[in-house]
Amino acid sequence: MDTYFLIARSRKDNSFTVLKLQETWYLGREKGRQGVLTRENDLEAIDLVTTRFGSEEEMANRMAMNGYIPDSDVDIFIASKRQKDGKSYIRFDEVIYNPDKDRRIDSLRRIALTSLASDFKDDKYDIDSIYDEVIALSYMADDYLAMLLDGDMNVSLIFAEQLRGVQQYSEIPYFLKERVGFGADNYLVLRNIVESINRLEQVSTHSRADRFVQNADFIGKNLSGRMALVPDLAMQLDKSYVEGQLSLFSLLDDKGKEQVVEATKKVAEEEKLIPQKIHIPRSGVSDYDKRKEVFRVLRHAEGKVFYKDKETDTYKVNYDVFTSYPPTEDEARKLNTYLTGKLPKYFAHYIYDYRMLCECQKDSFTPPSEIAELQTEVEYDIRKVDARFKSAKTLNMAYEWCMLYEGARKRDKAVSEGAKVSSDLDDKAKTYGKK
């Protein structure tokens, strides 16, 4: 069984403490050994300890008061040392707290106790209750499902892929959990599902669109500080490590540690990944908003969006504008088929006429009559598009096309500026500090 370390990182000087656990803290006084503190622990044991607290602040205050850490201003996280493809890396996982004393955490605690004693899969009732919750949340919340599929929630992408088609059903498909192959294959995957639901509740605001930003901030606020610890953690988390052994990081003064953090922050920024999958907001978007978004994308589209195929006398998507990261095969299929009939032609005419109108309005020498004529053309283009939008299906597909096209252009631009694209095929949850 893998072993994990509970780490408290000082936000003041980026020093850290490996927090030792006592068995009585998670097994109780009847079953646990008193007085024995261990650096390496099962993940279940760590969760059983941390879920006794409502928040990081509460836990940090208690540990500082009892002398386990010198100061309560800390970032508490879980670290483990792993091997992949012959290389070692440090994996970070988030701590699970129990702010609302809800049934989800009660279920996780029972699963953790069962997993310590035998196998976490033996606790089917509680595991199924967690599956029901993640299925329902993925069905109802587009942004949550997108964050799972993009790897932004530290949930295994193998598990996330099992939820990809969840929104195609007319009602919440709780039956998915009974399908062969569905579910988590170990406790780590399951508890990270719980952590993702907790995190979504933590970052939720009045505006659902903000949750992407809030989650990115949640990941980014501690990333550079944690990554700066990787060299020292790599030594201290090694099985051969002897407590008290000095390392290069521990010999640095405060200025030196700060330089390491700043350098790591720069590396983290340079290697920031953008998701391969393009998120399309669907839940709660009215027909009015969809129409508004369509025309917004068309007004701000850069370059030659469509070209006219002289052989077929039809307008087609111009893929030459994608210089660094062209649409995937699936995205290209959608871009080629989501605009039906004469809609590509109407879009192309609107883009051209609107651009001409904007240019003429900026030119003080353009006669008012010419501007008025262009305004008439633009209004005519809008009426032709709106006539097609009387069909709800056509409007929905046009909205999907515009969101997909805009996302692909933004991704292409980001790659051209040096960003890297994450892979949806990675079968691991998000890890940091690979070397």
mmCIF file of C-alpha atoms in Angstrom, residues 2-9 19 41-44 46-47 50 56 59 75-82 89-97 108 151-157 186-196 199 218-219 222-223 226-227 230 233 237 427-433:
data_model
loop_
_atom_site.group_PDB
_atom_site.id
_atom_site.type_symbol
_atom_site.label_atom_id
_atom_site.label_comp_id
_atom_site.label_asym_id
_atom_site.label_seq_id
_atom_site.Cartn_x
_atom_site.Cartn_y
_atom_site.Cartn_z
ATOM 1 C CA ASP A 2 1.226 3.490 -0.847
ATOM 2 C CA THR A 3 2.245 5.780 1.977
ATOM 3 C CA TYR A 4 1.505 9.467 2.261
ATOM 4 C CA PHE A 5 2.826 12.439 4.188
ATOM 5 C CA LEU A 6 0.785 15.271 5.635
ATOM 6 C CA ILE A 7 2.732 18.499 5.068
ATOM 7 C CA ALA A 8 2.329 21.951 6.641
ATOM 8 C CA ARG A 9 4.070 24.599 4.510
ATOM 9 C CA LEU A 19 3.102 16.239 10.408
ATOM 10 C CA ASN A 41 0.713 7.068 6.894
ATOM 11 C CA ASP A 42 -2.056 5.503 4.879
ATOM 12 C CA LEU A 43 -4.157 8.017 2.979
ATOM 13 C CA GLU A 44 -7.218 6.723 4.817
ATOM 14 C CA ILE A 46 -4.827 11.117 7.024
ATOM 15 C CA ASP A 47 -8.417 11.621 5.853
ATOM 16 C CA THR A 50 -8.345 15.902 8.759
ATOM 17 C CA GLU A 56 -7.572 24.297 7.235
ATOM 18 C CA MET A 59 -6.725 22.385 12.002
ATOM 19 C CA ASP A 75 -0.738 25.562 3.606
ATOM 20 C CA ILE A 76 -1.587 21.961 4.540
ATOM 21 C CA PHE A 77 -1.421 19.355 1.791
ATOM 22 C CA ILE A 78 -0.667 15.685 1.161
ATOM 23 C CA ALA A 79 2.491 14.543 -0.606
ATOM 24 C CA SER A 80 3.662 11.156 -1.825
ATOM 25 C CA LYS A 81 6.662 9.986 -3.780
ATOM 26 C CA ARG A 82 5.908 8.030 -6.956
ATOM 27 C CA TYR A 89 8.059 12.623 -8.948
ATOM 28 C CA ILE A 90 6.199 14.142 -6.040
ATOM 29 C CA ARG A 91 2.428 13.934 -6.176
ATOM 30 C CA PHE A 92 0.320 16.522 -4.350
ATOM 31 C CA ASP A 93 -3.217 15.825 -3.166
ATOM 32 C CA GLU A 94 -5.560 18.208 -1.402
ATOM 33 C CA VAL A 95 -6.686 17.733 2.184
ATOM 34 C CA ILE A 96 -10.344 16.916 2.852
ATOM 35 C CA TYR A 97 -12.043 18.793 5.687
ATOM 36 C CA LEU A 108 -16.003 8.696 3.292
ATOM 37 C CA GLY A 151 -8.154 17.316 -15.223
ATOM 38 C CA ASP A 152 -8.688 20.460 -13.152
ATOM 39 C CA MET A 153 -10.093 18.607 -10.154
ATOM 40 C CA ASN A 154 -7.312 16.092 -9.445
ATOM 41 C CA VAL A 155 -9.745 13.278 -10.206
ATOM 42 C CA SER A 156 -8.411 10.408 -12.301
ATOM 43 C CA LEU A 157 -9.226 11.048 -15.950
ATOM 44 C CA ASN A 186 -8.734 2.418 -5.402
ATOM 45 C CA TYR A 187 -9.302 4.613 -2.378
ATOM 46 C CA LEU A 188 -7.220 7.505 -3.776
ATOM 47 C CA VAL A 189 -9.539 7.924 -6.774
ATOM 48 C CA LEU A 190 -12.655 7.740 -4.615
ATOM 49 C CA ARG A 191 -11.513 10.245 -2.006
ATOM 50 C CA ASN A 192 -10.431 12.680 -4.726
ATOM 51 C CA ILE A 193 -13.980 12.509 -6.099
ATOM 52 C CA VAL A 194 -15.189 13.601 -2.670
ATOM 53 C CA GLU A 195 -12.526 16.339 -2.541
ATOM 54 C CA SER A 196 -13.668 17.626 -5.953
ATOM 55 C CA ARG A 199 -13.950 22.046 -3.643
ATOM 56 C CA PHE A 218 -7.439 27.610 -5.800
ATOM 57 C CA ILE A 219 -4.855 25.570 -7.724
ATOM 58 C CA ASN A 222 -0.147 27.375 -3.492
ATOM 59 C CA LEU A 223 1.407 25.793 -6.585
ATOM 60 C CA ARG A 226 4.752 23.679 -3.082
ATOM 61 C CA MET A 227 6.841 23.110 -6.197
ATOM 62 C CA VAL A 230 10.024 19.377 -4.411
ATOM 63 C CA LEU A 233 10.511 16.620 -0.321
ATOM 64 C CA LEU A 237 9.895 11.369 1.587
ATOM 65 C CA ASP A 427 -4.673 8.428 -17.136
ATOM 66 C CA LYS A 428 -3.406 10.118 -14.011
ATOM 67 C CA ALA A 429 -4.847 12.848 -11.888
ATOM 68 C CA LYS A 430 -2.948 16.122 -11.927
ATOM 69 C CA THR A 431 0.533 15.862 -10.390
ATOM 70 C CA TYR A 432 3.230 18.426 -9.826
ATOM 71 C CA GLY A 433 6.975 18.401 -9.386
#
